[in-house]
Each structure stands twice: as structure tokens, then as C-alpha cells.
XYZ file of C-alpha atoms in Angstrom:
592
model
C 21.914 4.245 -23.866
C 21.073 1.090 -25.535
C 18.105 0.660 -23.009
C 16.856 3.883 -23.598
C 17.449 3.685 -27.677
C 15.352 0.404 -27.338
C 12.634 1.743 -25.151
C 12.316 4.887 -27.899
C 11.830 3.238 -30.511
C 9.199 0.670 -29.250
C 7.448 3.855 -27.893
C 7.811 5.473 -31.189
C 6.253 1.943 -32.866
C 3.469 1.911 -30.467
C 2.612 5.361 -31.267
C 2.201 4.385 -35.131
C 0.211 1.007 -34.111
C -2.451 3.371 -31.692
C -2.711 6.248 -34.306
C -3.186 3.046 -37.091
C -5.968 1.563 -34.808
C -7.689 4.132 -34.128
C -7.793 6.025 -36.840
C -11.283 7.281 -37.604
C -12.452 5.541 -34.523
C -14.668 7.674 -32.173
C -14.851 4.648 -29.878
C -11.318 3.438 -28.814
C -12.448 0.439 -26.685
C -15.173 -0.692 -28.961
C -12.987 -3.919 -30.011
C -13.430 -7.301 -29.538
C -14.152 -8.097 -25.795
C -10.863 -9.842 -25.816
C -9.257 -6.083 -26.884
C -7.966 -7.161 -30.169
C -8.301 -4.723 -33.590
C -10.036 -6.480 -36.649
C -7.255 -5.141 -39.061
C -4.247 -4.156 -36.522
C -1.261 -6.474 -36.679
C 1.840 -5.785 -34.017
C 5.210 -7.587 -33.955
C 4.644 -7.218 -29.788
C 1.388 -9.741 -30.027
C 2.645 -13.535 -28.325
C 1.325 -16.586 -29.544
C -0.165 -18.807 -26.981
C -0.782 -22.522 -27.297
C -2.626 -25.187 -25.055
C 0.838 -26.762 -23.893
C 1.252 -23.489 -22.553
C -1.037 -23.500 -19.936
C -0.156 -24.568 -16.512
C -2.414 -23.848 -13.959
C -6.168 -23.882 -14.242
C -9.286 -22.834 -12.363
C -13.192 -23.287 -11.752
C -16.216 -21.415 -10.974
C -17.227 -21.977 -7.764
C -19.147 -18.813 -6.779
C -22.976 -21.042 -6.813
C -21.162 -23.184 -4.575
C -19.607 -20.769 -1.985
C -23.281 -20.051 -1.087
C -22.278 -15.622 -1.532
C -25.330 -13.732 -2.896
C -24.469 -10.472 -3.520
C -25.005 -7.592 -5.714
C -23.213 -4.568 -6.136
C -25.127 -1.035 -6.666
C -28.650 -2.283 -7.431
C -29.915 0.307 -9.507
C -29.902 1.778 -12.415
C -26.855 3.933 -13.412
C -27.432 7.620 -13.588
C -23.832 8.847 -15.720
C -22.691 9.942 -12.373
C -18.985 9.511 -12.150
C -18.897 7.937 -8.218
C -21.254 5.014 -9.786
C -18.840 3.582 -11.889
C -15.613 3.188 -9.702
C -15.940 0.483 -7.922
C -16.612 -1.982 -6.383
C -13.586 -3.057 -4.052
C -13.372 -6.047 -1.554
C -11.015 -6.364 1.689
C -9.824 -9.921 3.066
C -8.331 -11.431 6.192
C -8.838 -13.728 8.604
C -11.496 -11.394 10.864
C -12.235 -14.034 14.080
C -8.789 -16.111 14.115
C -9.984 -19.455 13.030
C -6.997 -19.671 10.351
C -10.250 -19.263 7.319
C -9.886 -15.850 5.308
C -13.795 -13.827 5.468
C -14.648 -11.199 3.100
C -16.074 -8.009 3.129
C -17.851 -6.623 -0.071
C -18.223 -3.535 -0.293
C -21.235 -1.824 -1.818
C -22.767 1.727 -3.625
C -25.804 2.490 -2.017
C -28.057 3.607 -5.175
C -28.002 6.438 -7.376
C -25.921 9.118 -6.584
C -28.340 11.490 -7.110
C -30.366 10.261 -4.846
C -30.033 11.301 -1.251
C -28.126 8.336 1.367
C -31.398 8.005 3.419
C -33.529 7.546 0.170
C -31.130 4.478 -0.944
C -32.604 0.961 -1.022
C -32.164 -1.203 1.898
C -30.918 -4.233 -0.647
C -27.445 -1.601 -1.733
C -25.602 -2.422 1.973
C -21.994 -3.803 2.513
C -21.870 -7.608 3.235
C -19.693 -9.549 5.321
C -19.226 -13.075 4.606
C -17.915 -15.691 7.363
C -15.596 -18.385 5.653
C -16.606 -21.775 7.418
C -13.558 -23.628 6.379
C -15.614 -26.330 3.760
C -15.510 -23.963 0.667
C -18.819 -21.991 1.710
C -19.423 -18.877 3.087
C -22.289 -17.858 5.681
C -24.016 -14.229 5.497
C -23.162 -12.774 8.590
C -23.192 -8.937 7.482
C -26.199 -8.079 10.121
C -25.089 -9.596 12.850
C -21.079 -8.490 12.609
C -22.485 -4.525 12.158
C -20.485 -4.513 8.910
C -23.965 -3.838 6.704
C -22.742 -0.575 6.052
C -25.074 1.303 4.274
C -23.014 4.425 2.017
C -21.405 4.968 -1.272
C -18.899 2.848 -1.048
C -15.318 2.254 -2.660
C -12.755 0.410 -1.149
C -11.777 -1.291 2.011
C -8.914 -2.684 4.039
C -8.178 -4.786 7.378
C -5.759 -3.864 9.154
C -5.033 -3.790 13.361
C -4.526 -0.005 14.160
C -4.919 -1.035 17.460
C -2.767 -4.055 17.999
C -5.121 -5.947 19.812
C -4.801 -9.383 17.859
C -7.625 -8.512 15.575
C -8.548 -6.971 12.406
C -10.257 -3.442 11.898
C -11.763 -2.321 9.022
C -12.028 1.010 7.210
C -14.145 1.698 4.581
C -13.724 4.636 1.808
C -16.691 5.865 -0.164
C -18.348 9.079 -1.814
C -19.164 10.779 1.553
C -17.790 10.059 5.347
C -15.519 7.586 5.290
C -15.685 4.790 7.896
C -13.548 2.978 10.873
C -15.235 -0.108 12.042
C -13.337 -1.682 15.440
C -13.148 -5.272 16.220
C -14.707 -6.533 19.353
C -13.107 -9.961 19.155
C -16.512 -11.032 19.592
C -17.579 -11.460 16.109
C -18.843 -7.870 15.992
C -17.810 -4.552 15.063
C -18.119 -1.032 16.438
C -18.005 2.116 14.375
C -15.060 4.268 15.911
C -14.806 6.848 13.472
C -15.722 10.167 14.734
C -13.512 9.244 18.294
C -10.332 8.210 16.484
C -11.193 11.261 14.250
C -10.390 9.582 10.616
C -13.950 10.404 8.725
C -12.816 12.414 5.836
C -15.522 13.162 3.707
C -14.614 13.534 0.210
C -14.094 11.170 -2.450
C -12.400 8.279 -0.686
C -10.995 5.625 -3.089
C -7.619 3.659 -2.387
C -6.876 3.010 1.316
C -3.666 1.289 3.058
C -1.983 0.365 6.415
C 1.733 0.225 7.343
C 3.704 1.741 9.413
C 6.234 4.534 7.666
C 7.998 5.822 10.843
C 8.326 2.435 12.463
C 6.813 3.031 15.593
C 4.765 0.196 15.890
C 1.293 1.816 14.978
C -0.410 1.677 11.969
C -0.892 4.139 10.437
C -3.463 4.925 7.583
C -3.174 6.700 4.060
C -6.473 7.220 2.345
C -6.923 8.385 -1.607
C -9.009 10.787 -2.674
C -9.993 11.511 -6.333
C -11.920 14.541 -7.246
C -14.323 17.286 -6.107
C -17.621 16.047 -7.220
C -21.106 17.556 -6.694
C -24.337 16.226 -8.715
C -24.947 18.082 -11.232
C -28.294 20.275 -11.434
C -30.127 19.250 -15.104
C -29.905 15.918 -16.894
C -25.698 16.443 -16.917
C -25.804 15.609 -20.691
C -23.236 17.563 -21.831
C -20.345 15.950 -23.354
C -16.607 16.152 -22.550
C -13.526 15.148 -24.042
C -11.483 12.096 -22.328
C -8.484 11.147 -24.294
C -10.033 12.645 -27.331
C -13.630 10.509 -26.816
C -16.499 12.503 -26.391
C -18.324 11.444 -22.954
C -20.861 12.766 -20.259
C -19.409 15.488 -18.403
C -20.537 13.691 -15.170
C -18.454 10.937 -15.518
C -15.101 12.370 -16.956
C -12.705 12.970 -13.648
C -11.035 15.476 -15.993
C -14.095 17.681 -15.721
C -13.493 18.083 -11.734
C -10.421 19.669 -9.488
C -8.496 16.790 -7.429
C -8.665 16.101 -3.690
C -5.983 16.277 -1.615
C -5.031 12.732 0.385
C -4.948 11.911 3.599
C -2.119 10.608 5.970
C -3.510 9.369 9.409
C -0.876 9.483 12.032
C -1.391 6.627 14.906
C -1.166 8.497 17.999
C -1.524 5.264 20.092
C -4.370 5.981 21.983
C -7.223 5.101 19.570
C -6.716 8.194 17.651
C -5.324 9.745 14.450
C -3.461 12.786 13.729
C -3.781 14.024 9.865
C -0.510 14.853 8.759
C -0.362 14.410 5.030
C 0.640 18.537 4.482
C 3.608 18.298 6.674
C 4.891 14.774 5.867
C 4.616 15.697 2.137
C 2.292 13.317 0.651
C -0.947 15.548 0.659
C -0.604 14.878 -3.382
C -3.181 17.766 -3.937
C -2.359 18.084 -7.965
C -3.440 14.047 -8.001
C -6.798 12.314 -8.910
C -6.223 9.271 -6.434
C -6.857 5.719 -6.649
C -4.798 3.779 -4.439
C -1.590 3.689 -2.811
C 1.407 1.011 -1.940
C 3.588 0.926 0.493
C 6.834 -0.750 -0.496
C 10.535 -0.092 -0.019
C 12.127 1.182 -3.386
C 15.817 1.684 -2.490
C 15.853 -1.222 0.312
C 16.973 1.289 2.917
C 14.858 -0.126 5.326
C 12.604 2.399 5.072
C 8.416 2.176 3.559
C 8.181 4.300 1.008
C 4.965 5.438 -0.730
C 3.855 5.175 -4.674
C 0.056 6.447 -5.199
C -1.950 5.626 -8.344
C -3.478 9.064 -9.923
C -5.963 9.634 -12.821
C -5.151 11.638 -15.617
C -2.431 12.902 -13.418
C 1.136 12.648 -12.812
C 1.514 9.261 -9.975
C 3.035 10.189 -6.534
C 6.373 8.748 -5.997
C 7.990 9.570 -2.314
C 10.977 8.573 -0.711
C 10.878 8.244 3.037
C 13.148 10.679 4.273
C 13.294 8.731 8.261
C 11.848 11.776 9.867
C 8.694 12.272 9.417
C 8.501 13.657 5.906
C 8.922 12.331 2.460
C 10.849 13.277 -0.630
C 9.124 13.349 -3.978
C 10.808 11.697 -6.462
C 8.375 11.420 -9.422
C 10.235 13.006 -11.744
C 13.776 11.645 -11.516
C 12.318 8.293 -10.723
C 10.818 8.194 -14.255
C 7.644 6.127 -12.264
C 5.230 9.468 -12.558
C 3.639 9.025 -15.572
C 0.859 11.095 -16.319
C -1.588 8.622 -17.656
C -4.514 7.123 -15.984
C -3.746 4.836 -13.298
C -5.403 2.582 -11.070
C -4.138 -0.756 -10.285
C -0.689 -1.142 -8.230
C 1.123 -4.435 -7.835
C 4.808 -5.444 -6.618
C 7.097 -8.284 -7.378
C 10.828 -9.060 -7.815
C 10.534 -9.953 -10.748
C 14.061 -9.878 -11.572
C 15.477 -11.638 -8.294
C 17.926 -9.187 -8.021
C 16.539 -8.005 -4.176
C 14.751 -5.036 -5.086
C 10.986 -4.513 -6.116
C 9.518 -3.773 -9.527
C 6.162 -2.146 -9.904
C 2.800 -3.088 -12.167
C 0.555 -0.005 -12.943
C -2.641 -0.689 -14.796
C -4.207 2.025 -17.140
C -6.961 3.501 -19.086
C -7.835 2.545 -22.719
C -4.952 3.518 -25.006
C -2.053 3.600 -22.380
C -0.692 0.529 -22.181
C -0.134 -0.772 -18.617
C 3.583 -0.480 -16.933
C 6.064 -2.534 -15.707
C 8.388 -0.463 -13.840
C 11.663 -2.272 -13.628
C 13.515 -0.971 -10.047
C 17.329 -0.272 -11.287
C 18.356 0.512 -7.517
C 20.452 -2.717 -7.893
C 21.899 -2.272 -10.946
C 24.111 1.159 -10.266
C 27.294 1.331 -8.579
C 27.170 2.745 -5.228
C 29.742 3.669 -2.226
C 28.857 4.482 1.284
C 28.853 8.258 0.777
C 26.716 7.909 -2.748
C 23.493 6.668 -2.532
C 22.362 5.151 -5.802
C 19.841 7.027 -7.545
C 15.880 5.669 -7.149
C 15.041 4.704 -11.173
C 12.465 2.891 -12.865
C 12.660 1.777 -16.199
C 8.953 0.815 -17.622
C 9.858 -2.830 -19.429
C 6.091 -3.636 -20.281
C 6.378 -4.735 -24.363
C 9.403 -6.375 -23.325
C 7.756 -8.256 -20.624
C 4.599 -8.753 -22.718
C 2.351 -6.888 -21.117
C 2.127 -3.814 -22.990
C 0.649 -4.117 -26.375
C -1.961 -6.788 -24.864
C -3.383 -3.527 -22.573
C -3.702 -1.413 -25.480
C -7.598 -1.686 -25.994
C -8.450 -2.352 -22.349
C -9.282 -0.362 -19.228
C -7.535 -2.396 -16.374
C -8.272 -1.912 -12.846
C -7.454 -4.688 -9.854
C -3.967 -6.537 -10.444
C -1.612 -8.689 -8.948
C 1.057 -11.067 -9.570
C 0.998 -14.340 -7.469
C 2.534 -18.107 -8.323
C -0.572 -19.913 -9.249
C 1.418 -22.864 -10.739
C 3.923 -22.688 -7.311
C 6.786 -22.418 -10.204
C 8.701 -19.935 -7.996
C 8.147 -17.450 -11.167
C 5.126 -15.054 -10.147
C 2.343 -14.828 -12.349
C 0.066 -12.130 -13.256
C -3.614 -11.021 -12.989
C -5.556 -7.914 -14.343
C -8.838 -7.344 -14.399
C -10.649 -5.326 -16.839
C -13.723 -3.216 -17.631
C -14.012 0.254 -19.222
C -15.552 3.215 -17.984
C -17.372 3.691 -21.513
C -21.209 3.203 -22.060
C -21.959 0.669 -24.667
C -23.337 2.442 -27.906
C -27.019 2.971 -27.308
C -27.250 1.880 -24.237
C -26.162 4.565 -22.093
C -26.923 2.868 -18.743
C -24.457 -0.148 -18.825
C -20.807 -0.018 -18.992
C -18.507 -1.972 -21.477
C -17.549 -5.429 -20.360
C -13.734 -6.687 -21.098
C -11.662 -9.923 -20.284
C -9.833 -10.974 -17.609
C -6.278 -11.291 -18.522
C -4.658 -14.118 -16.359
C -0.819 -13.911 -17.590
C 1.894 -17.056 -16.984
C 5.028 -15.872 -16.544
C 7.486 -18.080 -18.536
C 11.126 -17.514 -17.160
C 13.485 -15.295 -19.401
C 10.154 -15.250 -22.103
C 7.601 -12.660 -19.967
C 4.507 -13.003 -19.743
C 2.091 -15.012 -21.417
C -2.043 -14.642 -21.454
C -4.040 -18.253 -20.808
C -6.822 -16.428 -19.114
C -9.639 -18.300 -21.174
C -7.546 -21.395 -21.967
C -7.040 -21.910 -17.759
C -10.814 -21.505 -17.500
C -13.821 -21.190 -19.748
C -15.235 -18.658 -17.654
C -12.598 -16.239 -18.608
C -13.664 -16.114 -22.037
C -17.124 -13.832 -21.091
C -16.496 -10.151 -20.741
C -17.596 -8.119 -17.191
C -17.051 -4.956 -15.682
C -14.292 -6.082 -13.354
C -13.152 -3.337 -10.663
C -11.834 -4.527 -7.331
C -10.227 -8.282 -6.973
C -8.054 -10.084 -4.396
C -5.779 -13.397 -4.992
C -5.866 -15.499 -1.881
C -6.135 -19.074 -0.677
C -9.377 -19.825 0.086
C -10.006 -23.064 0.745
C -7.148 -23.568 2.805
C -5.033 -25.864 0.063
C -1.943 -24.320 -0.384
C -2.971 -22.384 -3.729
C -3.594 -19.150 -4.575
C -7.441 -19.001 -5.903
C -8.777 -15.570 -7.425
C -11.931 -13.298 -6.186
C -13.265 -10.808 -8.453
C -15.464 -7.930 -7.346
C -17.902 -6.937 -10.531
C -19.534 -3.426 -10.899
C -23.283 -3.947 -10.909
C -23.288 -7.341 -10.382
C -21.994 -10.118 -7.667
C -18.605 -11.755 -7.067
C -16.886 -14.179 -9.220
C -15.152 -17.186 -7.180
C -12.098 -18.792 -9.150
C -10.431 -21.725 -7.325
C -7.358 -23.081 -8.300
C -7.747 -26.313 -9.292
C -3.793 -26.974 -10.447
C -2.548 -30.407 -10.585
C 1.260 -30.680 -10.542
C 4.407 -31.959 -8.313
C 5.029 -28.295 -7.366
C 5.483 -27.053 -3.703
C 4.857 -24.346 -1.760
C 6.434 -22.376 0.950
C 3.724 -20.180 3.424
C 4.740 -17.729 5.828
C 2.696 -15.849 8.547
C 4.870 -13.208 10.252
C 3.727 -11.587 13.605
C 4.306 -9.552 16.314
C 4.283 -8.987 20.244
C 4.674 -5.276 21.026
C 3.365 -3.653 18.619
C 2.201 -3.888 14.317
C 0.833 -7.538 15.262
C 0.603 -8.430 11.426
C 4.270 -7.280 10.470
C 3.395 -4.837 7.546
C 6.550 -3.826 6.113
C 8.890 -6.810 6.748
C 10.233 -8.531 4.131
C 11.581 -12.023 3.285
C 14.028 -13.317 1.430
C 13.301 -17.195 0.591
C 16.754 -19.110 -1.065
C 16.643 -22.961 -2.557
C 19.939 -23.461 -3.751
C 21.027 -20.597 -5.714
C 17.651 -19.669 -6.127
C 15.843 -16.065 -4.288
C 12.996 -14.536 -4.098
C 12.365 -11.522 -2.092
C 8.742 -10.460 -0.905
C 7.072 -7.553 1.671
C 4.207 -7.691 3.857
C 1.428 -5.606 2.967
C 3.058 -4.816 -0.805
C -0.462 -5.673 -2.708
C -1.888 -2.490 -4.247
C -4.701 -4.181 -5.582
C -7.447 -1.311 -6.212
C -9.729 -0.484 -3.754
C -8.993 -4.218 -2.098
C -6.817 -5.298 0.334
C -5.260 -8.742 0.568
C -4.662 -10.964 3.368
C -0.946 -10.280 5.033
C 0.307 -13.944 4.469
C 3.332 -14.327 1.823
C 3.121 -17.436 -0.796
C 6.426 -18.478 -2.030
C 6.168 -21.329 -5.463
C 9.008 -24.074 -4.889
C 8.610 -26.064 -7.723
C 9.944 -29.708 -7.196
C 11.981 -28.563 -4.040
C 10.381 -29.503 -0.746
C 12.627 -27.808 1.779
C 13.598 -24.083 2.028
C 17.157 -23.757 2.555
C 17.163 -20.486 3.993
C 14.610 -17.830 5.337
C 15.726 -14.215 6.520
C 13.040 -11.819 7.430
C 13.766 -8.174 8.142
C 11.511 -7.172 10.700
C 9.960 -3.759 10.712
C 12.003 -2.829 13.851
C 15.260 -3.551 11.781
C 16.297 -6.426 13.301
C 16.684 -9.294 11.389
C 16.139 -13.070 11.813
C 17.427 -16.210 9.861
C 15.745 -19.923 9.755
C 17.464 -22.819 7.807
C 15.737 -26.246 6.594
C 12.157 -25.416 6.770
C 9.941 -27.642 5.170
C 7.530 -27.170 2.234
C 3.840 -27.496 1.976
C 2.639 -26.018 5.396
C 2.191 -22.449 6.706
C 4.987 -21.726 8.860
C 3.892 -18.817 12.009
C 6.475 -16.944 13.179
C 6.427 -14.626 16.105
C 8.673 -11.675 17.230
C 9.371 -9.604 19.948
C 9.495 -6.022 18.614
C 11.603 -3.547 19.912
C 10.732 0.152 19.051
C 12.677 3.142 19.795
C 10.324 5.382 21.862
């Protein structure tokens, strides 16, 4: 009672703060780049000083030798424009370096796929292991020309290597990995080119066969419009071209791809109960919410209520939006997971439009009383103003997230990237810019935003979309990638000077799901936990590599490591050292 008293009245101040701020306002977004309100004062704002910050990073992106650009052309108001772009990473030929694939709209949407400019293709980038990257987009077969949206590796076919499929506007894509360095396109045999409005795609393996299988977003029914589409909608009360309000458009059902183990797909998203047809989708997670063992599935829908199902273990899924209290019916797009909380469960970090706030949904699995014959009930409790990370959203549009230990504290921090959907005032061809919000996490405090103060960069405002936290340069810390709409790639690396340590794991597999989506760790120094999964980054529209990155701080030995493998079994290490990536292998068992 007194969380929910709490959580009421905070709502109930946030309401008077929004209706204060933008009162009179026709533009809600039109802040400061930074999202502040000249005028607007909130008790939930956190003071942040220069002692504050501790972890930094640098430009590098002239360096890394990537020349890229993302839709070149000029935007026509034409809602599959403005979505992305997203990015997919992993470690493509085995040499231990983590490539990158960018993906990329072709032109105008209005202007027919053949028409497009040669210059609007998908790269691929080949990490040569110095901090530079060489174009190898051509030669790999990955120069996809389409209307792209998102991407993600993943080894559907257990060979060793990673496959790549591609959303967009249009036929989606499933590119195959030769091993060679090349890629063929597979997508019509294995029979997964859906051709709608492909956003948010993901791997993992639900029913724990040992195939991966694939879920793949879809977002609305859009057809060019014939005339100048000039009319104007309403979006949140904000008058806007018809053409690029999703509210103006019926949703598409999703898709779930069933691995039939012979190079092809069965699409059983009806009859598992996850089709999602009332959603606009973004993206999807995979994660376990009630620790059962089990991968259940959370999608990210615009200006509709989120999908929230339970794995039932046979096939189907349960949804539990509404007595979850994690279906909000705002606009969402980015997805994250942490345990935030240590407690063995995982919370959830769902970015939104202007005016929404993101959430923090705080899993409460943990904290009921349960027997074997009750279950405890799946909950979420959204703690974002109490975390810090509420209020701070208010004025921004936030896209790309994810929390990962950039000072290697063993306290995960936090990353959102921003840009709006809205056209800047007279200028009806480019898109607001916003900050980057980069957000320490100070233990029993919340979360703190250094962004600008942990590099100058930060400080200029883009139209951020797609973005993927991953190490780079091979170092041991976490550096950041952001994928810009209409422009190229920003290159962050971590440049962090401390005593801290770091714990790396790379889980895989003989007999089948060779990357181990789905298991999960449990790390323990002393008295101290933390709990991560495999393949639980939502990102949007990106996919991150499938290595976990533990912080240590001072400690430079792990005391104990458990990993529950995706087969069930489980597997405990003792005295592992710090500051090196530790590969572990195991011999699946799945029932047939």
C-alpha cells in the first residue's frame, strides 16, 4: 500500500509538472537540446557535480577509418524514413574482434527500390583488431540494398558462425554465413521474408530445443500516400503530417519463426500466442521474468499497450500484460534488462516518446511469498523517479538503451539515446536533435546523468536511433556505438582510468544453440551477486554481441560462477580470475 500510495502521488505530481510545462505549448519537445523547461522547476531534478563523474570517453569515429551515411536523401514526411537506423554486432569470422553491420534506408520512400541511389546500401565493417575498421560490405554480400531497420546475428544454424537477418519496409532478409568471409541470401528457402513493416528482430530459443528461433516486429500498415500527404494529425495532442503519425495506420501482426532444423522456419506466432496483432511493434526481449527456467517474451509497442507473455513450456504463451502492470500504453521503443536490485530476478528499462517519461520496471517475483503449489504472481512495479530516470525523460524522445558497467563498479550503468520524431519549426525536412543521456548509477542513490561531463561530445544534440555498448578494442571496457538517422556512426571509447576489474564470460555450446542465448549467470565476490542472461539486450533495432561483462571493482578473483545452461543443467566454477575473458564450453543435452 505504501508503494502504491507513493507511486500515486508522484504520478499525480508529474501530471501537474507536464500540464505546467506545457501549457500553451504547441511544441512539447521544443526545449533546450538538453530537454530542460526555461521556467519548470521539479523536486525529481538531481544535481550533478564533476566529482561525480567516473568513467569517461572519446571520439574516435575519424580514427576507426568507418565512412558511412545513413539514408542519403532528402526526407519526404514519410513515416518509414524516420525510424531508424539500427546496427547488429558480433564477432562474424572468429578472430575474437567484434565487426559491424550498419544498416541503411535506401532513399525516399516514395521512390520506387530500383530507383534508390547506389550510395543508400548496408555496410559491413571488418574490425582488424588495432582500433580501425576495413570496408568490406562488397565483398562479404552484406551491401544490402532496401529500406532498412534493424538487424541481428545470430547462428540459426549452429554451424559455429553468425547469420544475419535484416528487417526493413518491404521483404525482410536472411543472409547465411559461409565461414568464408561471405554471405549468402537464404531467405526465400528457409521461408522467413515477411514483407511488411519489419522493425525489432531477436534470437533465442523459447522451447529449448536447441534451434534458434526468430521473432520479428512489425509496426504498421503503411502505403505512400497519393498527393503531397500534408494533412495534419494529432500525436499526443501535437499537430503533425499524417504520413508520419503511426497512429494514423492499423498495426501489423508479428512474426514467430519456428526452427524446424533443417534450414527452415515454420511461422507460428497465431498459435503460440504472440501474433500481438493490436501492437505497433518495435522490438522484442527475451528474458526470464519469474526465473522458471523458462524465456519469456516482452515486446515494445507504439501508442499501444506492450506485449507481456509468459512461457507456458508447451509451445504457447500466456499474456500477462495486464496483471503484470508492464503493458503500458505509451509509446515504446527501447528495451533493456538488469538486476538492478541483486535480488536474482530481472528488472526492465522501457524508453518512450516525448511526454511519457521512460520506465523502470522493478520485477517483484522475489519479493512475494511463495509455496510449491502457489506460484508467485509475475509483477512489475515502474520505480523510474525513484531511480532518477523519470523526470530527466520528460522532454525527450528516447530510442536505443542499455545499462552496462562502464566504470567496472559492479553497479550497472545506463545509456539512452535520444532524438524526436518532430520536424524542427520551419524546416520541415530535418528532424529534432536531443542529447545523449549517459546515466552513473550511484549505489542506493539511482541514477545520475554525466553524459556531457564524461565527454564533450555529448553535449551536441543528434538524431540518435539504433546503438550498441560493446568492447571494441579488445581492453576489457565497455565502449559505446551510436547509429544516427541521416548521418554516420558515432564511435565512443572508453577511456576510464581506475583500479577496477573486470570479469568476461563467453558461454558456448556443442550440440546445439552454439552461442548459449538464454543461459544465465550468477557471478558472487563475497557476499556480493549479480545475475545476468545471454541475449537479454533489447537495444532497438540493434543487437549486441552475446558476451556478458561483469564490473569487480577492487576484487580480482571471482569467488563463484554458476551458469544455468539453456538445457537446464547447471554448472559451478570457483576462483576464477579477473581481467581476462573466460570461454566456456558445454555439452548440451536436449530432449528430442
Amino acid at each position: 500500500m505504501l508503494r502504491w500510495g507513493v507511486s500515486a502521488l508522484v504520478l499525480m505530481s508529474l501530471l501537474a509538472w507536464v500540464a505546467i510545462a506545457f501549457g500553451g505549448r504547441e511544441d512539447p519537445s521544443a526545449a533546450n537540446p538538453d530537454g530542460s523547461v526555461d521556467g519548470l522547476t521539479s523536486v525529481l531534478t538531481r544535481g550533478v557535480s564533476d566529482d561525480m563523474v567516473s568513467f569517461t570517453f572519446e571520439d574516435v569515429t575519424e580514427r576507426t577509418g568507418i565512412v558511412f551515411q545513413h539514408f542519403p536523401a532528402t526526407r519526404s514526411s514519410l513515416l518509414p524514413e524516420d525510424m531508424g537506423p539500427g546496427l547488429a554486432v558480433g564477432d562474424v569470422d572468429g578472430d575474437d574482434d567484434l565487426d559491424l553491420f550498419l544498416v541503411n534506408f535506401a532513399g525516399p520512400a516514395d521512390v520506387p527500390l530500383q530507383q534508390a541511389e547506389p550510395t543508400g546500401r548496408c555496410a559491413f565493417w571488418r574490425n582488424e583488431g588495432d582500433g580501425t575498421f576495413t570496408d568490406q560490405s562488397a565483398s562479404s554480400g552484406l551491401d544490402l540494398l532496401l529500406y532498412g531497420q534493424g538487424a541481428a546475428f545470430g547462428d540459426y544454424d549452429s554451424d559455429g558462425d553468425l547469420d544475419l537477418y535484416v528487417t526493413a519496409w518491404g521483404p525482410n532478409r536472411l543472409m547465411r554465413n559461409a565461414g568464408d568471409g561471405t554471405f549468402t541470401d537464404v531467405t526465400a528457402a528457409a521461408g522467413v521474408g515477411d514483407a511488411g513493416f519489419g522493425t525489432g528482430c531477436s534470437w533465442a530459443d523459447p522451447d529449448a530445443d536447441g534451434d534458434l528461433d526468430l521473432y520479428v516486429c512489425n509496426y504498421v500498415d503503411f502505403e505512400v500516400p497519393e498527393g503531397d500527404g500534408s494533412g495534419l494529425t494529432r500525436q499526443y495532442g501535437h499537430g503533425i503530417p499524417f504520413t508520419v503519425n503511426p497512429s494514423s495506420y492499423s498495426p501489423q501482426a508479428n512474426r514467430l519463426y519456428r526452427n524446424e532444423g533443417d534450414g527452415r522456419f515454420a511461422e507460428v506466432a497465431v498459435e503460440a500466442g504472440v501474433a500481438n496483432p493490436t501492437g505497433r511493434s518495435l522490438g522484442a526481449i527475451w528474458f526470464d521474468f519469474d526465473m522458471d527456467g523458462l524465456l519469456d517474451l516482452y515486446v515494445a509497442n507504439d501508442v499501444s499497450a506492450n506485449g507481456v507473455f509468459r512461457n507456458e513450456g508447451d509451445g504457447t504463451f500466456a499474456d500477462v500484460g495486464a496483471s503484470s502492470l508492464a503493458a503500458d500504453y505509451r509509446g515504446a521503443m527501447g528495451l533493456a534488462v538488469t538486476d538492478l536490485s541483486n535480488d536474482g530476478d530481472f528488472d526492465l528499462f522501457v524508453t518512450h516518446w516525448v511526454a511519457q517519461e521512460n520506465a523502470f520496471f522493478e520485477n517483484m517475483v522475489r519479493d512475494q511469498k511463495s509455496s510449491e503449489e502457489i506460484a508467485p504472481r509475475l509483477l512489475f512495479m515502474d520505480q523510474a523517479d525513484q531511480n532518477g530516470l523519470g523526470q530527466i525523460s520528460l522532454q525527450m524522445v528516447g530510442w536505443s538503451t542499455g545499462f552496462a558497467d562502464f566504470d567496472d563498479d559492479g553497479w550497472p550503468d545506463l545509456w539512452v539515446l535520444n532524438g524526436s520524431t518532430l520536424e524542427v519549426s520551419g524546416q520541415p525536412k530535418l528532424l529534432q536533435p536531443q542529447r545523449t543521456h549517459i546515466f552513473r548509477q550511484v549505489p542506493e542513490r539511482g541514477f545520475f546523468e554525466i553524459g556531457e561531463r564524461a565527454c564533450p561530445v555529448l553535449a551536441d544534440a543528434w538524431v540518435a536511433r539504433g546503438g550498441v555498448a560493446a568492447d571494441w578494442d579488445g581492453d576489457g571496457r565497455l565502449d559505446l556505438l551510436i547509429a544516427r538517422h541521416g548521418e554516420g556512426p558515432v564511435l565512443l571509447r572508453n577511456t576510464t582510468t581506475n583500479d577496477h576489474h573486470r570479469f568476461i564470460l563467453r558461454l558456448r555450446q556443442r550440440g546445439g544453440n552454439e552461442r548459449a542465448l538464454g543461459a544465465v549467470a550468477t557471478v558472487r565476490v563475497g557476499e556480493f551477486v549479480q545475475c545476468a542472461q545471454v541475449g537479454a539486450d533489447g537495444a532497438y533495432l540493434s543487437s549486441h554481441p552475446s558476451e556478458l561483462h561483469f564490473g569487480l571493482g577492487q576484487a580480482t578473483v571471482v569467488d563463484e560462477l554458476t551458469v544455468r545452461w539453456p538445457d537446464g543443467t547447471e554448472e559451478t566454477r570457483t576462483d576464477l580470475a579477473a581481467d581476462r575473458v573466460h570461454v566456456i564450453t558445454h555439452d548440451a543435452s536436449y530432449d528430442s
